[in-house]
Amino acid sequence: MIIGTRGSQLALAQTENVARLLKEKGVETSIKIIKTSGDRFTDRPLHAVSGGVGAFVRELDDVMLAGEIDIAVHSMKDMPTIRPKAIPTVAVLKRDTPFDILLTYDGTPLDELPEQSIIGTSSLRRTAQIRRYRPDIITQNLRGNIDTRLRKLREGQYDGIMLAKAGLERMGWEIEGEILSPDFFCPSPNQGTVAVVTREGTEAEAAVSMLDHTESRIVTEIERILIAELGGGCTTPVGSYAEITPDRQEIHVRAEVLSLDGREAIRIDEFIPLRGGIEKARELGHRLVEMGGRRLAEEALLQISRGADSENSCGY
């Protein structure tokens, strides 16, 4: 079976892991690299590439529907909430660390960085959260793969950079940094999770289904439901995080949508029952909208369309 993937180091690491897991199940695969527009135009914000939302995903979907690949591997947070019915998410792998990490040039933690320090990030969410937490910090756009971003930090182009901790883990890099609390830096929905998709009704679907991790699928689905009605995806500052409690009776859910400048935020932080959690998550999603979440998301989209913060989007 042919696995399609982007050609970045991180995408290849994720795909090679899926190939290894399938081989353990007796399934032989080969890897085919697909160059997406999200990879080709690294000088542009993601929302300006292929419509923004799903810039790394849509073209792989097209290749799969054309029959050129059997399986595709994605960072799940890159995937649009609405997906083609013919290409189901067959497996959600066991989740890696879902939190953001701050790496600074000299190891200084966020609270101790001097005023006017420069933090690099490609994410509107992280930008808004930094502005809320430390309004005196300057945020600047940061694109490129992980090693490129680390090189820019080492060169002193930034005082610090924000990344998803999971990306470093998947690369096998042990780099010290500050893990940022979800109380202040609620992660992107599905951050730290890898999704594997196939065409419906194929042998590949049956093979990949053996890799599905039930708990990770539950929490990632809830995270998507919480923000489903807000719209905007990568082009709005939205966070969502769900975690099953140690007693396995409840799910701790957090979700928020912020203004681009971080001065305003609508937030939910509650415990919901594990049984029936999907329906309860829908109720909380409606509440997030009623509290003004959709208004903030729409205002952010309007500002972006007018050129405000046009250099930011989703990203590791």
Protein backbone atom coordinates (compact mmCIF):
# COMPACT_ATOMS: atom_id res chain seq x y z
CA MET A 1 0.00 0.00 0.00
CA ILE A 2 1.21 3.51 -0.80
CA ILE A 3 1.28 6.12 1.97
CA GLY A 4 1.17 9.73 0.82
CA THR A 5 2.77 12.48 2.87
CA ARG A 6 4.24 15.94 2.71
CA GLY A 7 8.01 16.05 2.41
CA SER A 8 8.93 17.95 5.59
CA GLN A 9 11.07 16.21 8.20
CA LEU A 10 8.16 16.16 10.65
CA ALA A 11 5.66 14.80 8.11
CA LEU A 12 8.12 12.08 7.08
CA ALA A 13 8.78 11.14 10.72
CA GLN A 14 5.05 10.78 11.33
CA THR A 15 4.58 8.74 8.17
CA GLU A 16 7.52 6.46 8.88
CA ASN A 17 6.01 5.76 12.30
CA VAL A 18 2.69 4.77 10.68
CA ALA A 19 4.57 2.53 8.22
CA ARG A 20 6.36 0.88 11.14
CA LEU A 21 3.09 0.32 13.03
CA LEU A 22 1.46 -1.19 9.95
CA LYS A 23 4.45 -3.46 9.36
CA GLU A 24 4.02 -4.74 12.91
CA LYS A 25 0.49 -5.70 11.85
CA GLY A 26 1.81 -7.48 8.77
CA VAL A 27 1.05 -4.71 6.26
CA GLU A 28 3.79 -3.69 3.81
CA THR A 29 3.86 -0.09 2.59
CA SER A 30 5.87 2.37 0.51
CA ILE A 31 6.01 6.15 0.97
CA LYS A 32 5.22 8.72 -1.72
CA ILE A 33 6.03 12.39 -1.09
CA ILE A 34 3.41 14.88 -2.29
CA LYS A 35 4.48 18.51 -2.65
CA THR A 36 1.60 20.72 -1.44
CA SER A 37 1.13 24.44 -1.99
CA GLY A 38 1.43 24.86 1.77
CA ASP A 39 5.02 23.62 1.39
CA ARG A 40 5.84 25.49 -1.81
CA PHE A 41 4.81 28.95 -0.65
CA THR A 42 6.53 29.28 2.71
CA ASP A 43 6.85 33.05 2.25
CA ARG A 44 3.08 33.46 2.70
CA PRO A 45 0.74 33.01 5.67
CA LEU A 46 -1.18 29.75 5.49
CA HIS A 47 -4.57 31.45 5.19
CA ALA A 48 -3.27 32.99 1.94
CA VAL A 49 -2.40 29.55 0.53
CA SER A 50 -5.12 27.28 -0.90
CA GLY A 51 -7.78 29.10 1.09
CA GLY A 52 -5.91 28.73 4.37
CA VAL A 53 -7.86 26.07 6.22
CA GLY A 54 -6.46 22.64 5.36
CA ALA A 55 -3.61 23.98 3.23
CA PHE A 56 -1.57 20.83 3.92
CA VAL A 57 -4.48 18.41 3.61
CA ARG A 58 -6.69 19.21 0.63
CA GLU A 59 -4.15 18.38 -2.06
CA LEU A 60 -3.37 15.01 -0.47
CA ASP A 61 -7.13 14.33 -0.50
CA ASP A 62 -7.20 15.02 -4.24
CA VAL A 63 -4.30 12.65 -4.87
CA MET A 64 -6.02 9.96 -2.81
CA LEU A 65 -9.34 10.37 -4.63
CA ALA A 66 -7.42 10.04 -7.90
CA GLY A 67 -6.18 6.64 -6.71
CA GLU A 68 -2.49 7.57 -6.60
CA ILE A 69 -2.12 6.78 -2.88
CA ASP A 70 -3.94 4.41 -0.51
CA ILE A 71 -3.20 6.07 2.84
CA ALA A 72 -2.40 9.61 3.98
CA VAL A 73 -0.92 10.77 7.27
CA HIS A 74 -1.73 14.20 8.73
CA SER A 75 -1.12 16.27 11.81
CA MET A 76 -4.73 16.20 12.92
CA LYS A 77 -4.84 19.86 13.89
CA ASP A 78 -4.22 20.77 10.22
CA MET A 79 -7.39 18.96 9.13
CA PRO A 80 -10.57 20.97 8.45
CA THR A 81 -13.54 20.13 10.66
CA ILE A 82 -15.64 19.21 7.60
CA ARG A 83 -14.06 16.32 5.69
CA PRO A 84 -14.97 14.48 2.45
CA LYS A 85 -17.23 11.53 3.32
CA ALA A 86 -15.30 9.32 0.92
CA ILE A 87 -12.09 9.82 2.94
CA PRO A 88 -12.78 8.94 6.58
CA THR A 89 -10.33 9.39 9.42
CA VAL A 90 -9.79 5.70 10.01
CA ALA A 91 -7.21 5.90 12.80
CA VAL A 92 -6.30 8.46 15.42
CA LEU A 93 -2.93 7.49 16.86
CA LYS A 94 -2.17 7.69 20.57
CA ARG A 95 -1.69 11.34 21.35
CA ASP A 96 1.69 12.89 22.02
CA THR A 97 2.15 15.91 24.31
CA PRO A 98 -0.60 18.39 23.32
CA PHE A 99 0.96 21.53 24.83
CA ASP A 100 2.99 24.41 23.43
CA ILE A 101 6.63 24.84 24.33
CA LEU A 102 8.60 28.09 24.47
CA LEU A 103 12.25 27.88 23.46
CA THR A 104 14.29 30.99 24.24
CA TYR A 105 17.70 32.05 22.97
CA ASP A 106 19.30 31.97 26.43
CA GLY A 107 16.86 29.74 28.35
CA THR A 108 14.92 32.60 29.98
CA PRO A 109 11.33 31.62 30.92
CA LEU A 110 8.39 33.61 29.60
CA ASP A 111 7.72 35.46 32.85
CA GLU A 112 11.32 36.71 33.01
CA LEU A 113 11.82 37.83 29.41
CA PRO A 114 12.64 41.56 29.15
CA GLU A 115 10.06 43.93 27.74
CA GLN A 116 10.02 44.16 23.93
CA SER A 117 11.48 40.67 23.58
CA ILE A 118 10.64 39.13 20.20
CA ILE A 119 8.76 35.82 20.06
CA GLY A 120 8.40 34.01 16.74
CA THR A 121 5.27 32.00 15.95
CA SER A 122 3.22 31.14 12.88
CA SER A 123 -0.01 30.78 14.86
CA LEU A 124 -2.72 33.41 15.33
CA ARG A 125 -3.80 31.61 18.49
CA ARG A 126 -0.34 31.69 20.05
CA THR A 127 0.10 35.33 19.02
CA ALA A 128 -3.17 36.35 20.70
CA GLN A 129 -2.37 34.32 23.82
CA ILE A 130 1.09 35.89 24.12
CA ARG A 131 -0.41 39.35 23.72
CA ARG A 132 -2.92 38.58 26.46
CA TYR A 133 -0.33 37.13 28.84
CA ARG A 134 2.52 39.58 28.10
CA PRO A 135 1.27 42.64 26.17
CA ASP A 136 4.82 44.06 26.25
CA ILE A 137 6.18 41.16 24.15
CA ILE A 138 6.59 41.59 20.38
CA THR A 139 5.39 38.72 18.18
CA GLN A 140 6.74 38.14 14.67
CA ASN A 141 5.88 35.65 11.93
CA LEU A 142 7.85 32.39 11.87
CA ARG A 143 7.48 29.94 8.97
CA GLY A 144 9.57 27.00 7.85
CA ASN A 145 10.06 23.47 9.13
CA ILE A 146 11.17 22.79 12.69
CA ASP A 147 14.91 22.75 12.06
CA THR A 148 14.64 26.04 10.14
CA ARG A 149 12.83 27.63 13.07
CA LEU A 150 15.43 26.35 15.53
CA ARG A 151 18.21 27.70 13.32
CA LYS A 152 16.59 31.14 13.29
CA LEU A 153 16.44 31.05 17.09
CA ARG A 154 20.11 30.05 17.36
CA GLU A 155 21.05 32.87 15.00
CA GLY A 156 19.38 35.34 17.33
CA GLN A 157 16.63 36.40 14.93
CA TYR A 158 14.19 35.88 17.81
CA ASP A 159 14.48 35.96 21.59
CA GLY A 160 12.18 32.96 21.68
CA ILE A 161 9.95 30.77 19.52
CA MET A 162 6.74 28.92 20.30
CA LEU A 163 6.19 25.41 18.93
CA ALA A 164 4.06 22.36 19.57
CA LYS A 165 6.00 20.10 21.94
CA ALA A 166 4.78 17.08 19.98
CA GLY A 167 6.76 18.11 16.91
CA LEU A 168 10.03 17.92 18.83
CA GLU A 169 9.03 14.57 20.32
CA ARG A 170 8.28 13.03 16.94
CA MET A 171 11.64 14.17 15.62
CA GLY A 172 13.31 12.52 18.62
CA TRP A 173 14.84 15.83 19.72
CA GLU A 174 15.25 16.42 23.45
CA ILE A 175 15.39 20.21 23.66
CA GLU A 176 14.84 21.96 26.95
CA GLY A 177 12.15 24.61 27.04
CA GLU A 178 9.18 25.88 29.00
CA ILE A 179 5.99 23.82 28.65
CA LEU A 180 3.18 26.37 28.62
CA SER A 181 0.13 25.70 30.79
CA PRO A 182 -3.19 25.12 29.00
CA ASP A 183 -4.74 27.43 31.60
CA PHE A 184 -3.13 30.35 29.75
CA PHE A 185 -2.16 28.77 26.42
CA CYS A 186 -5.02 26.47 25.46
CA PRO A 187 -3.67 24.34 22.57
CA SER A 188 -5.08 24.15 19.07
CA PRO A 189 -7.78 21.49 18.68
CA ASN A 190 -6.13 18.08 18.17
CA GLN A 191 -2.59 19.39 18.71
CA GLY A 192 -0.20 16.50 19.30
CA THR A 193 -2.37 14.02 17.40
CA VAL A 194 -1.71 12.18 14.14
CA ALA A 195 -4.63 11.11 11.93
CA VAL A 196 -4.52 8.45 9.23
CA VAL A 197 -7.06 8.57 6.39
CA THR A 198 -7.98 6.21 3.56
CA ARG A 199 -10.67 5.85 0.93
CA GLU A 200 -13.84 4.34 2.32
CA GLY A 201 -14.42 0.63 1.77
CA THR A 202 -10.85 -0.27 0.79
CA GLU A 203 -8.36 -2.83 2.06
CA ALA A 204 -6.35 0.10 3.35
CA GLU A 205 -9.26 1.15 5.57
CA ALA A 206 -9.37 -2.29 7.19
CA ALA A 207 -5.61 -2.30 7.73
CA VAL A 208 -5.36 1.22 9.15
CA SER A 209 -8.31 0.72 11.52
CA MET A 210 -6.05 -1.57 13.60
CA LEU A 211 -4.03 1.51 14.64
CA ASP A 212 -6.90 3.50 16.15
CA HIS A 213 -6.47 4.65 19.78
CA THR A 214 -9.90 4.94 21.39
CA GLU A 215 -9.16 7.54 24.08
CA SER A 216 -7.34 9.82 21.66
CA ARG A 217 -10.23 9.58 19.22
CA ILE A 218 -12.73 10.53 21.94
CA VAL A 219 -10.89 13.64 23.16
CA THR A 220 -10.00 14.87 19.67
CA GLU A 221 -13.61 14.52 18.54
CA ILE A 222 -14.76 16.51 21.56
CA GLU A 223 -12.19 19.23 20.86
CA ARG A 224 -13.52 19.57 17.32
CA ILE A 225 -17.14 19.66 18.47
CA LEU A 226 -16.40 22.41 20.99
CA ILE A 227 -15.25 24.83 18.28
CA ALA A 228 -17.16 23.48 15.26
CA GLU A 229 -19.65 26.36 15.11
CA LEU A 230 -17.02 29.10 15.35
CA GLY A 231 -15.56 28.56 11.88
CA GLY A 232 -12.30 29.97 10.65
CA GLY A 233 -9.91 27.14 11.52
CA CYS A 234 -6.30 28.32 11.27
CA THR A 235 -7.44 31.84 10.44
CA THR A 236 -8.93 32.56 13.87
CA PRO A 237 -7.33 32.50 17.35
CA VAL A 238 -9.12 29.44 18.74
CA GLY A 239 -7.99 26.84 21.27
CA SER A 240 -9.62 23.62 22.43
CA TYR A 241 -8.33 20.91 24.74
CA ALA A 242 -9.98 17.83 26.28
CA GLU A 243 -8.42 15.37 28.73
CA ILE A 244 -9.91 12.26 30.35
CA THR A 245 -9.54 12.43 34.14
CA PRO A 246 -7.51 9.76 35.98
CA ASP A 247 -10.68 8.14 37.38
CA ARG A 248 -11.95 7.81 33.79
CA GLN A 249 -15.35 9.18 34.80
CA GLU A 250 -15.08 12.70 33.40
CA ILE A 251 -13.42 14.78 30.71
CA HIS A 252 -11.83 18.12 31.54
CA VAL A 253 -12.58 20.45 28.62
CA ARG A 254 -11.20 23.88 27.87
CA ALA A 255 -12.01 26.01 24.84
CA GLU A 256 -11.49 29.64 23.98
CA VAL A 257 -11.61 32.15 21.16
CA LEU A 258 -9.62 35.38 21.39
CA SER A 259 -9.48 38.73 19.67
CA LEU A 260 -6.37 39.19 17.54
CA ASP A 261 -4.87 41.61 20.05
CA GLY A 262 -5.55 39.23 22.96
CA ARG A 263 -7.53 41.84 24.87
CA GLU A 264 -10.79 39.94 24.71
CA ALA A 265 -11.45 36.22 25.15
CA ILE A 266 -14.45 33.95 25.52
CA ARG A 267 -13.53 30.82 27.48
CA ILE A 268 -15.07 27.59 28.77
CA ASP A 269 -13.39 25.42 31.42
CA GLU A 270 -15.55 22.56 32.70
CA PHE A 271 -15.75 18.87 33.54
CA ILE A 272 -18.22 16.78 31.55
CA PRO A 273 -19.14 13.09 31.97
CA LEU A 274 -17.21 10.60 29.85
CA ARG A 275 -20.44 8.79 29.07
CA GLY A 276 -22.55 11.14 26.99
CA GLY A 277 -19.63 13.53 26.63
CA ILE A 278 -20.21 14.12 22.91
CA GLU A 279 -23.68 15.58 23.45
CA LYS A 280 -22.48 17.67 26.38
CA ALA A 281 -19.62 19.00 24.23
CA ARG A 282 -22.17 20.12 21.64
CA GLU A 283 -24.02 22.04 24.36
CA LEU A 284 -20.79 23.74 25.43
CA GLY A 285 -20.01 24.58 21.82
CA HIS A 286 -23.39 26.29 21.52
CA ARG A 287 -22.68 28.15 24.75
CA LEU A 288 -19.32 29.32 23.45
CA VAL A 289 -21.13 30.85 20.47
CA GLU A 290 -23.83 32.42 22.64
CA MET A 291 -21.19 33.97 24.91
CA GLY A 292 -19.77 35.83 21.93
CA GLY A 293 -17.27 33.36 20.51
CA ARG A 294 -18.58 33.52 16.97
CA ARG A 295 -18.56 37.31 17.09
CA LEU A 296 -14.87 37.30 18.03
CA ALA A 297 -14.07 34.75 15.33
CA GLU A 298 -15.90 36.78 12.68
CA GLU A 299 -14.20 39.99 13.80
CA ALA A 300 -10.82 38.27 13.51
CA LEU A 301 -11.63 37.07 9.99
CA LEU A 302 -12.71 40.59 9.01
CA GLN A 303 -9.49 42.10 10.38
CA ILE A 304 -7.40 39.50 8.56
CA SER A 305 -9.20 40.20 5.29
CA ARG A 306 -8.24 43.86 5.74
CA GLY A 307 -4.61 42.94 6.29
CA ALA A 308 -4.34 42.91 10.07
CA ASP A 309 -1.92 40.26 11.40
CA SER A 310 -1.82 38.78 7.91
CA GLU A 311 1.48 37.07 8.66
CA ASN A 312 0.04 34.62 11.16
CA SER A 313 -1.82 31.34 10.88
CA CYS A 314 -1.69 27.78 12.24
CA GLY A 315 1.51 25.77 12.41
CA TYR A 316 4.00 23.85 14.47
